[in-house]
């Protein structure tokens, strides 16, 4: 049973370019979460999605960031016009349920974004 | 809202010795879960151990045990018989039992010396 998959593992973008980060949840999981880890910090919640719906995007910057989880295919975190401050590790997690004892989140390996 | 505090930025431990990583938390939730994750230098987040707020016994998973003191709002991780492969960053996290957002502490770096 494959775990949560993220690609690319490393992404380098110049300032002003777009970054697209992909996440395929574990089989049977319909809940996806994105977290960001800035250097020397813990992970911070960004957004929670279910298939075709954004449930909570309270942790996502209002400008330039967007997320989707289409009916078919992976979840995408998109960052437009990247700036140096966007350099971070972006982790995706998935769960079978939301909350409760069965809401355990399994993390992917992360995508490390470097903006030059 | 939840807050996790890890006050030890870095620790050194001798191989085969035990090490305790501190974690205190603050929450208004009555039911919640506490988690510890390991992040080695390769960067992935590895789940180690879980403690539910209403679990009567402290959680254990192999060499990992969680010293849960509910009244003190602390959930310290104990790693017994440290190995060189235990060198990593360790994060304490929590969420309300009916919530989905995980809140993480700033982490503690553990370096195991031979």
PDB file of N, CA and C in Angstrom, chain A residues 9 33 35 37 41-43 45 48 56 58 91 98-100 103-105 107 109 112, chain B residues 35 37 39 42-45 47 50 55 91 95 97-102 104-106:
ATOM      1  N   UNK A   9      10.295  16.340  -5.379  1.00  0.00           N
ATOM      2  CA  UNK A   9      10.871  16.391  -4.031  1.00  0.00           C
ATOM      3  C   UNK A   9      11.624  17.700  -3.822  1.00  0.00           C
ATOM      4  N   UNK A  33      -4.357  17.498   3.450  1.00  0.00           N
ATOM      5  CA  UNK A  33      -3.945  18.679   4.203  1.00  0.00           C
ATOM      6  C   UNK A  33      -2.591  19.121   3.669  1.00  0.00           C
ATOM      7  N   UNK A  35       0.769  21.513   4.733  1.00  0.00           N
ATOM      8  CA  UNK A  35       1.477  22.223   5.803  1.00  0.00           C
ATOM      9  C   UNK A  35       2.746  22.823   5.218  1.00  0.00           C
ATOM     10  N   UNK A  37       6.657  24.250   6.264  1.00  0.00           N
ATOM     11  CA  UNK A  37       7.707  24.304   7.279  1.00  0.00           C
ATOM     12  C   UNK A  37       8.769  25.282   6.826  1.00  0.00           C
ATOM     13  N   UNK A  41      11.730  25.851  11.853  1.00  0.00           N
ATOM     14  CA  UNK A  41      10.422  25.960  12.509  1.00  0.00           C
ATOM     15  C   UNK A  41       9.648  24.659  12.370  1.00  0.00           C
ATOM     16  N   UNK A  42       8.566  24.558  13.161  1.00  0.00           N
ATOM     17  CA  UNK A  42       7.656  23.426  13.014  1.00  0.00           C
ATOM     18  C   UNK A  42       6.710  23.648  11.853  1.00  0.00           C
ATOM     19  N   UNK A  43       5.935  22.634  11.554  1.00  0.00           N
ATOM     20  CA  UNK A  43       4.989  22.721  10.449  1.00  0.00           C
ATOM     21  C   UNK A  43       3.801  23.605  10.829  1.00  0.00           C
ATOM     22  N   UNK A  45      -0.158  24.621   9.558  1.00  0.00           N
ATOM     23  CA  UNK A  45      -1.283  24.248   8.714  1.00  0.00           C
ATOM     24  C   UNK A  45      -1.569  25.330   7.683  1.00  0.00           C
ATOM     25  N   UNK A  48      -7.030  22.571   4.089  1.00  0.00           N
ATOM     26  CA  UNK A  48      -7.609  21.228   4.183  1.00  0.00           C
ATOM     27  C   UNK A  48      -8.630  21.078   3.057  1.00  0.00           C
ATOM     28  N   UNK A  56     -11.088  24.241   4.534  1.00  0.00           N
ATOM     29  CA  UNK A  56     -10.515  25.250   5.420  1.00  0.00           C
ATOM     30  C   UNK A  56      -9.207  25.729   4.820  1.00  0.00           C
ATOM     31  N   UNK A  58      -7.715  28.592   6.084  1.00  0.00           N
ATOM     32  CA  UNK A  58      -7.405  29.687   7.004  1.00  0.00           C
ATOM     33  C   UNK A  58      -5.901  29.904   7.196  1.00  0.00           C
ATOM     34  N   UNK A  91       4.628  20.131   3.048  1.00  0.00           N
ATOM     35  CA  UNK A  91       4.238  18.758   3.313  1.00  0.00           C
ATOM     36  C   UNK A  91       2.750  18.582   3.046  1.00  0.00           C
ATOM     37  N   UNK A  98     -11.859  12.654   8.937  1.00  0.00           N
ATOM     38  CA  UNK A  98     -11.429  13.944   9.460  1.00  0.00           C
ATOM     39  C   UNK A  98     -11.680  13.967  10.959  1.00  0.00           C
ATOM     40  N   UNK A  99     -10.627  14.104  11.729  1.00  0.00           N
ATOM     41  CA  UNK A  99     -10.799  14.141  13.166  1.00  0.00           C
ATOM     42  C   UNK A  99     -11.083  12.765  13.729  1.00  0.00           C
ATOM     43  N   UNK A 100     -11.331  12.720  15.022  1.00  0.00           N
ATOM     44  CA  UNK A 100     -11.618  11.446  15.673  1.00  0.00           C
ATOM     45  C   UNK A 100     -10.389  10.554  15.731  1.00  0.00           C
ATOM     46  N   UNK A 103      -8.807   9.754  12.348  1.00  0.00           N
ATOM     47  CA  UNK A 103      -8.385  10.890  11.521  1.00  0.00           C
ATOM     48  C   UNK A 103      -6.887  11.057  11.492  1.00  0.00           C
ATOM     49  N   UNK A 104      -6.164   9.988  11.768  1.00  0.00           N
ATOM     50  CA  UNK A 104      -4.700  10.094  11.779  1.00  0.00           C
ATOM     51  C   UNK A 104      -4.190  10.502  10.406  1.00  0.00           C
ATOM     52  N   UNK A 105      -3.288  11.469  10.416  1.00  0.00           N
ATOM     53  CA  UNK A 105      -2.741  11.996   9.164  1.00  0.00           C
ATOM     54  C   UNK A 105      -1.402  11.346   8.858  1.00  0.00           C
ATOM     55  N   UNK A 107       1.911  11.563   6.491  1.00  0.00           N
ATOM     56  CA  UNK A 107       2.623  12.610   5.763  1.00  0.00           C
ATOM     57  C   UNK A 107       3.393  12.056   4.569  1.00  0.00           C
ATOM     58  N   UNK A 109       6.678  12.826   1.800  1.00  0.00           N
ATOM     59  CA  UNK A 109       8.082  13.157   2.045  1.00  0.00           C
ATOM     60  C   UNK A 109       8.394  14.644   1.939  1.00  0.00           C
ATOM     61  N   UNK A 112      10.688  20.411  -1.241  1.00  0.00           N
ATOM     62  CA  UNK A 112      11.502  21.536  -0.808  1.00  0.00           C
ATOM     63  C   UNK A 112      11.609  22.550  -1.928  1.00  0.00           C
TER      64      UNK A 112
ATOM     65  N   UNK B  35       0.889  13.893  19.598  1.00  0.00           N
ATOM     66  CA  UNK B  35       1.694  13.119  18.652  1.00  0.00           C
ATOM     67  C   UNK B  35       3.161  13.537  18.772  1.00  0.00           C
ATOM     68  N   UNK B  37       6.610  13.285  16.213  1.00  0.00           N
ATOM     69  CA  UNK B  37       7.150  12.958  14.887  1.00  0.00           C
ATOM     70  C   UNK B  37       8.666  13.126  14.908  1.00  0.00           C
ATOM     71  N   UNK B  39      11.950  13.870  12.380  1.00  0.00           N
ATOM     72  CA  UNK B  39      12.342  14.365  11.067  1.00  0.00           C
ATOM     73  C   UNK B  39      13.857  14.224  10.922  1.00  0.00           C
ATOM     74  N   UNK B  42      17.086  13.741   6.125  1.00  0.00           N
ATOM     75  CA  UNK B  42      16.500  13.557   4.793  1.00  0.00           C
ATOM     76  C   UNK B  42      15.176  14.310   4.639  1.00  0.00           C
ATOM     77  N   UNK B  43      14.572  14.715   5.765  1.00  0.00           N
ATOM     78  CA  UNK B  43      13.452  15.651   5.696  1.00  0.00           C
ATOM     79  C   UNK B  43      12.058  15.100   5.855  1.00  0.00           C
ATOM     80  N   UNK B  44      11.866  13.781   5.731  1.00  0.00           N
ATOM     81  CA  UNK B  44      10.491  13.296   5.832  1.00  0.00           C
ATOM     82  C   UNK B  44      10.014  13.328   7.283  1.00  0.00           C
ATOM     83  N   UNK B  45       8.707  13.317   7.460  1.00  0.00           N
ATOM     84  CA  UNK B  45       8.091  13.320   8.788  1.00  0.00           C
ATOM     85  C   UNK B  45       7.645  11.908   9.119  1.00  0.00           C
ATOM     86  N   UNK B  47       5.950   9.401  11.821  1.00  0.00           N
ATOM     87  CA  UNK B  47       5.107   9.314  13.014  1.00  0.00           C
ATOM     88  C   UNK B  47       5.739   8.324  13.993  1.00  0.00           C
ATOM     89  N   UNK B  50       1.456   8.107  19.622  1.00  0.00           N
ATOM     90  CA  UNK B  50       0.222   8.868  19.835  1.00  0.00           C
ATOM     91  C   UNK B  50      -0.311   8.620  21.246  1.00  0.00           C
ATOM     92  N   UNK B  55      -6.751   8.442  27.386  1.00  0.00           N
ATOM     93  CA  UNK B  55      -6.077   7.149  27.568  1.00  0.00           C
ATOM     94  C   UNK B  55      -5.538   7.076  28.978  1.00  0.00           C
ATOM     95  N   UNK B  91       9.455  16.544  16.716  1.00  0.00           N
ATOM     96  CA  UNK B  91       8.360  17.508  16.863  1.00  0.00           C
ATOM     97  C   UNK B  91       7.232  16.906  17.683  1.00  0.00           C
ATOM     98  N   UNK B  95      -3.843  17.854  18.203  1.00  0.00           N
ATOM     99  CA  UNK B  95      -5.076  18.345  17.601  1.00  0.00           C
ATOM    100  C   UNK B  95      -6.233  17.958  18.519  1.00  0.00           C
ATOM    101  N   UNK B  97      -9.665  16.250  19.327  1.00  0.00           N
ATOM    102  CA  UNK B  97     -10.056  14.934  18.827  1.00  0.00           C
ATOM    103  C   UNK B  97     -11.027  15.028  17.664  1.00  0.00           C
ATOM    104  N   UNK B  98     -11.842  16.054  17.667  1.00  0.00           N
ATOM    105  CA  UNK B  98     -12.788  16.229  16.565  1.00  0.00           C
ATOM    106  C   UNK B  98     -12.322  17.300  15.595  1.00  0.00           C
ATOM    107  N   UNK B  99     -11.075  17.638  15.670  1.00  0.00           N
ATOM    108  CA  UNK B  99     -10.489  18.639  14.798  1.00  0.00           C
ATOM    109  C   UNK B  99      -9.602  17.944  13.772  1.00  0.00           C
ATOM    110  N   UNK B 100      -9.116  18.701  12.833  1.00  0.00           N
ATOM    111  CA  UNK B 100      -8.248  18.125  11.817  1.00  0.00           C
ATOM    112  C   UNK B 100      -6.899  18.844  11.727  1.00  0.00           C
ATOM    113  N   UNK B 101      -6.815  20.056  12.293  1.00  0.00           N
ATOM    114  CA  UNK B 101      -5.556  20.783  12.193  1.00  0.00           C
ATOM    115  C   UNK B 101      -4.583  20.280  13.244  1.00  0.00           C
ATOM    116  N   UNK B 102      -3.411  19.897  12.782  1.00  0.00           N
ATOM    117  CA  UNK B 102      -2.326  19.573  13.702  1.00  0.00           C
ATOM    118  C   UNK B 102      -1.550  20.848  14.008  1.00  0.00           C
ATOM    119  N   UNK B 104       1.984  22.170  15.659  1.00  0.00           N
ATOM    120  CA  UNK B 104       3.311  21.637  15.944  1.00  0.00           C
ATOM    121  C   UNK B 104       4.111  22.588  16.819  1.00  0.00           C
ATOM    122  N   UNK B 105       4.996  22.002  17.628  1.00  0.00           N
ATOM    123  CA  UNK B 105       5.992  22.788  18.329  1.00  0.00           C
ATOM    124  C   UNK B 105       7.151  23.120  17.394  1.00  0.00           C
ATOM    125  N   UNK B 106       8.122  23.856  17.919  1.00  0.00           N
ATOM    126  CA  UNK B 106       9.259  24.304  17.104  1.00  0.00           C
ATOM    127  C   UNK B 106      10.299  23.214  16.904  1.00  0.00           C
TER     128      UNK B 106
END
